[in-house]
Amino acid sequence: MKFYIATDHAGFALKEFTKEILHSLGHEVVDLGPYNDSRVDYPDFAKKCANAVASDEGSFGILICGTGIGISISANKVAGIRAALCHDAYTASMCRAHNDANILAFGERVVGKGVVESMIKAFCDTPFEGGRHANRVNKIEDEVCSLGADL
Ligand code: RB5
């Protein structure tokens, strides 16, 4: 799999470890920065990664900030991006199985290295289930998802 990765300053320290894990699993990694721990704004790096994933069919992304919240919210503004803020292997697996997530987001101040490794493995090993989930994902893309009683 091909991964674009970006962080802000609060996610910078986990970037090298995350890259090591991806490389050890045989994945291709494109590092979109930042390249030092100077203070930056997470929307700028979310946008770089989201645009790269959206324009490179079949690719995936990893985004890290302090909580994972700001950087995932920002990435989800880009058409075609489904960035999932995950906290454990279960959420990392389910975001692929049910949501066809193409970006895995997490918070350096929230999860440790062991959890990061388990999330990456779960994300990479889980295929999208399609079927009824595809209908729902299509509704996200169409921006016509109205939350009804029979979810
Ligand atoms: C930076 O201090 C922090 O606000 C940012 O990394 C992120 O957690 C925002 O959602």
PDB file of N, CA and C and ligand atoms in Angstrom, residues 8-10 42 65-67 69-70 109, ligand 1:
ATOM      1  N   ASP A   8       1.304  17.701  12.582  1.00  0.00           N
ATOM      2  CA  ASP A   8       1.691  19.047  12.990  1.00  0.00           C
ATOM      3  C   ASP A   8       2.828  18.881  14.002  1.00  0.00           C
ATOM      4  N   HIS A   9       3.210  19.953  14.694  1.00  0.00           N
ATOM      5  CA  HIS A   9       4.328  19.853  15.655  1.00  0.00           C
ATOM      6  C   HIS A   9       4.004  18.894  16.794  1.00  0.00           C
ATOM      7  N   ALA A  10       2.708  18.806  17.152  1.00  0.00           N
ATOM      8  CA  ALA A  10       2.314  17.964  18.286  1.00  0.00           C
ATOM      9  C   ALA A  10       2.224  16.482  17.910  1.00  0.00           C
ATOM     10  N   TYR A  42      -2.133  22.687  11.950  1.00  0.00           N
ATOM     11  CA  TYR A  42      -2.537  21.367  11.444  1.00  0.00           C
ATOM     12  C   TYR A  42      -3.382  21.400  10.164  1.00  0.00           C
ATOM     13  N   CYS A  65      -1.826  14.627  14.941  1.00  0.00           N
ATOM     14  CA  CYS A  65      -1.634  15.889  15.657  1.00  0.00           C
ATOM     15  C   CYS A  65      -1.689  15.558  17.146  1.00  0.00           C
ATOM     16  N   GLY A  66      -1.919  16.528  17.994  1.00  0.00           N
ATOM     17  CA  GLY A  66      -1.911  16.243  19.424  1.00  0.00           C
ATOM     18  C   GLY A  66      -3.008  15.262  19.823  1.00  0.00           C
ATOM     19  N   THR A  67      -4.207  15.556  19.376  1.00  0.00           N
ATOM     20  CA  THR A  67      -5.357  14.684  19.675  1.00  0.00           C
ATOM     21  C   THR A  67      -5.819  13.878  18.476  1.00  0.00           C
ATOM     22  N   ILE A  69      -7.792  15.240  16.463  1.00  0.00           N
ATOM     23  CA  ILE A  69      -9.111  15.838  16.170  1.00  0.00           C
ATOM     24  C   ILE A  69      -9.007  16.909  15.077  1.00  0.00           C
ATOM     25  N   GLY A  70      -8.181  17.910  15.300  1.00  0.00           N
ATOM     26  CA  GLY A  70      -8.110  19.018  14.343  1.00  0.00           C
ATOM     27  C   GLY A  70      -7.670  18.570  12.965  1.00  0.00           C
ATOM     28  N   ARG A 109      -0.723  12.653  21.710  1.00  0.00           N
ATOM     29  CA  ARG A 109      -0.917  12.839  23.144  1.00  0.00           C
ATOM     30  C   ARG A 109      -1.941  11.860  23.708  1.00  0.00           C
TER      31      ARG A 109
HETATM   32  C1  RB5 B   1      -1.610  21.689  19.097  1.00  0.00           C
HETATM   33  O1  RB5 B   1      -1.352  22.221  20.337  1.00  0.00           O
HETATM   34  C2  RB5 B   1      -2.941  20.947  19.118  1.00  0.00           C
HETATM   35  O2  RB5 B   1      -3.994  21.823  19.315  1.00  0.00           O
HETATM   36  C3  RB5 B   1      -3.152  20.152  17.841  1.00  0.00           C
HETATM   37  O3  RB5 B   1      -2.074  19.296  17.642  1.00  0.00           O
HETATM   38  C4  RB5 B   1      -4.373  19.262  17.801  1.00  0.00           C
HETATM   39  O4  RB5 B   1      -4.450  18.468  18.940  1.00  0.00           O
HETATM   40  C5  RB5 B   1      -5.647  19.936  17.483  1.00  0.00           C
HETATM   41  O5  RB5 B   1      -6.684  19.289  17.294  1.00  0.00           O
END
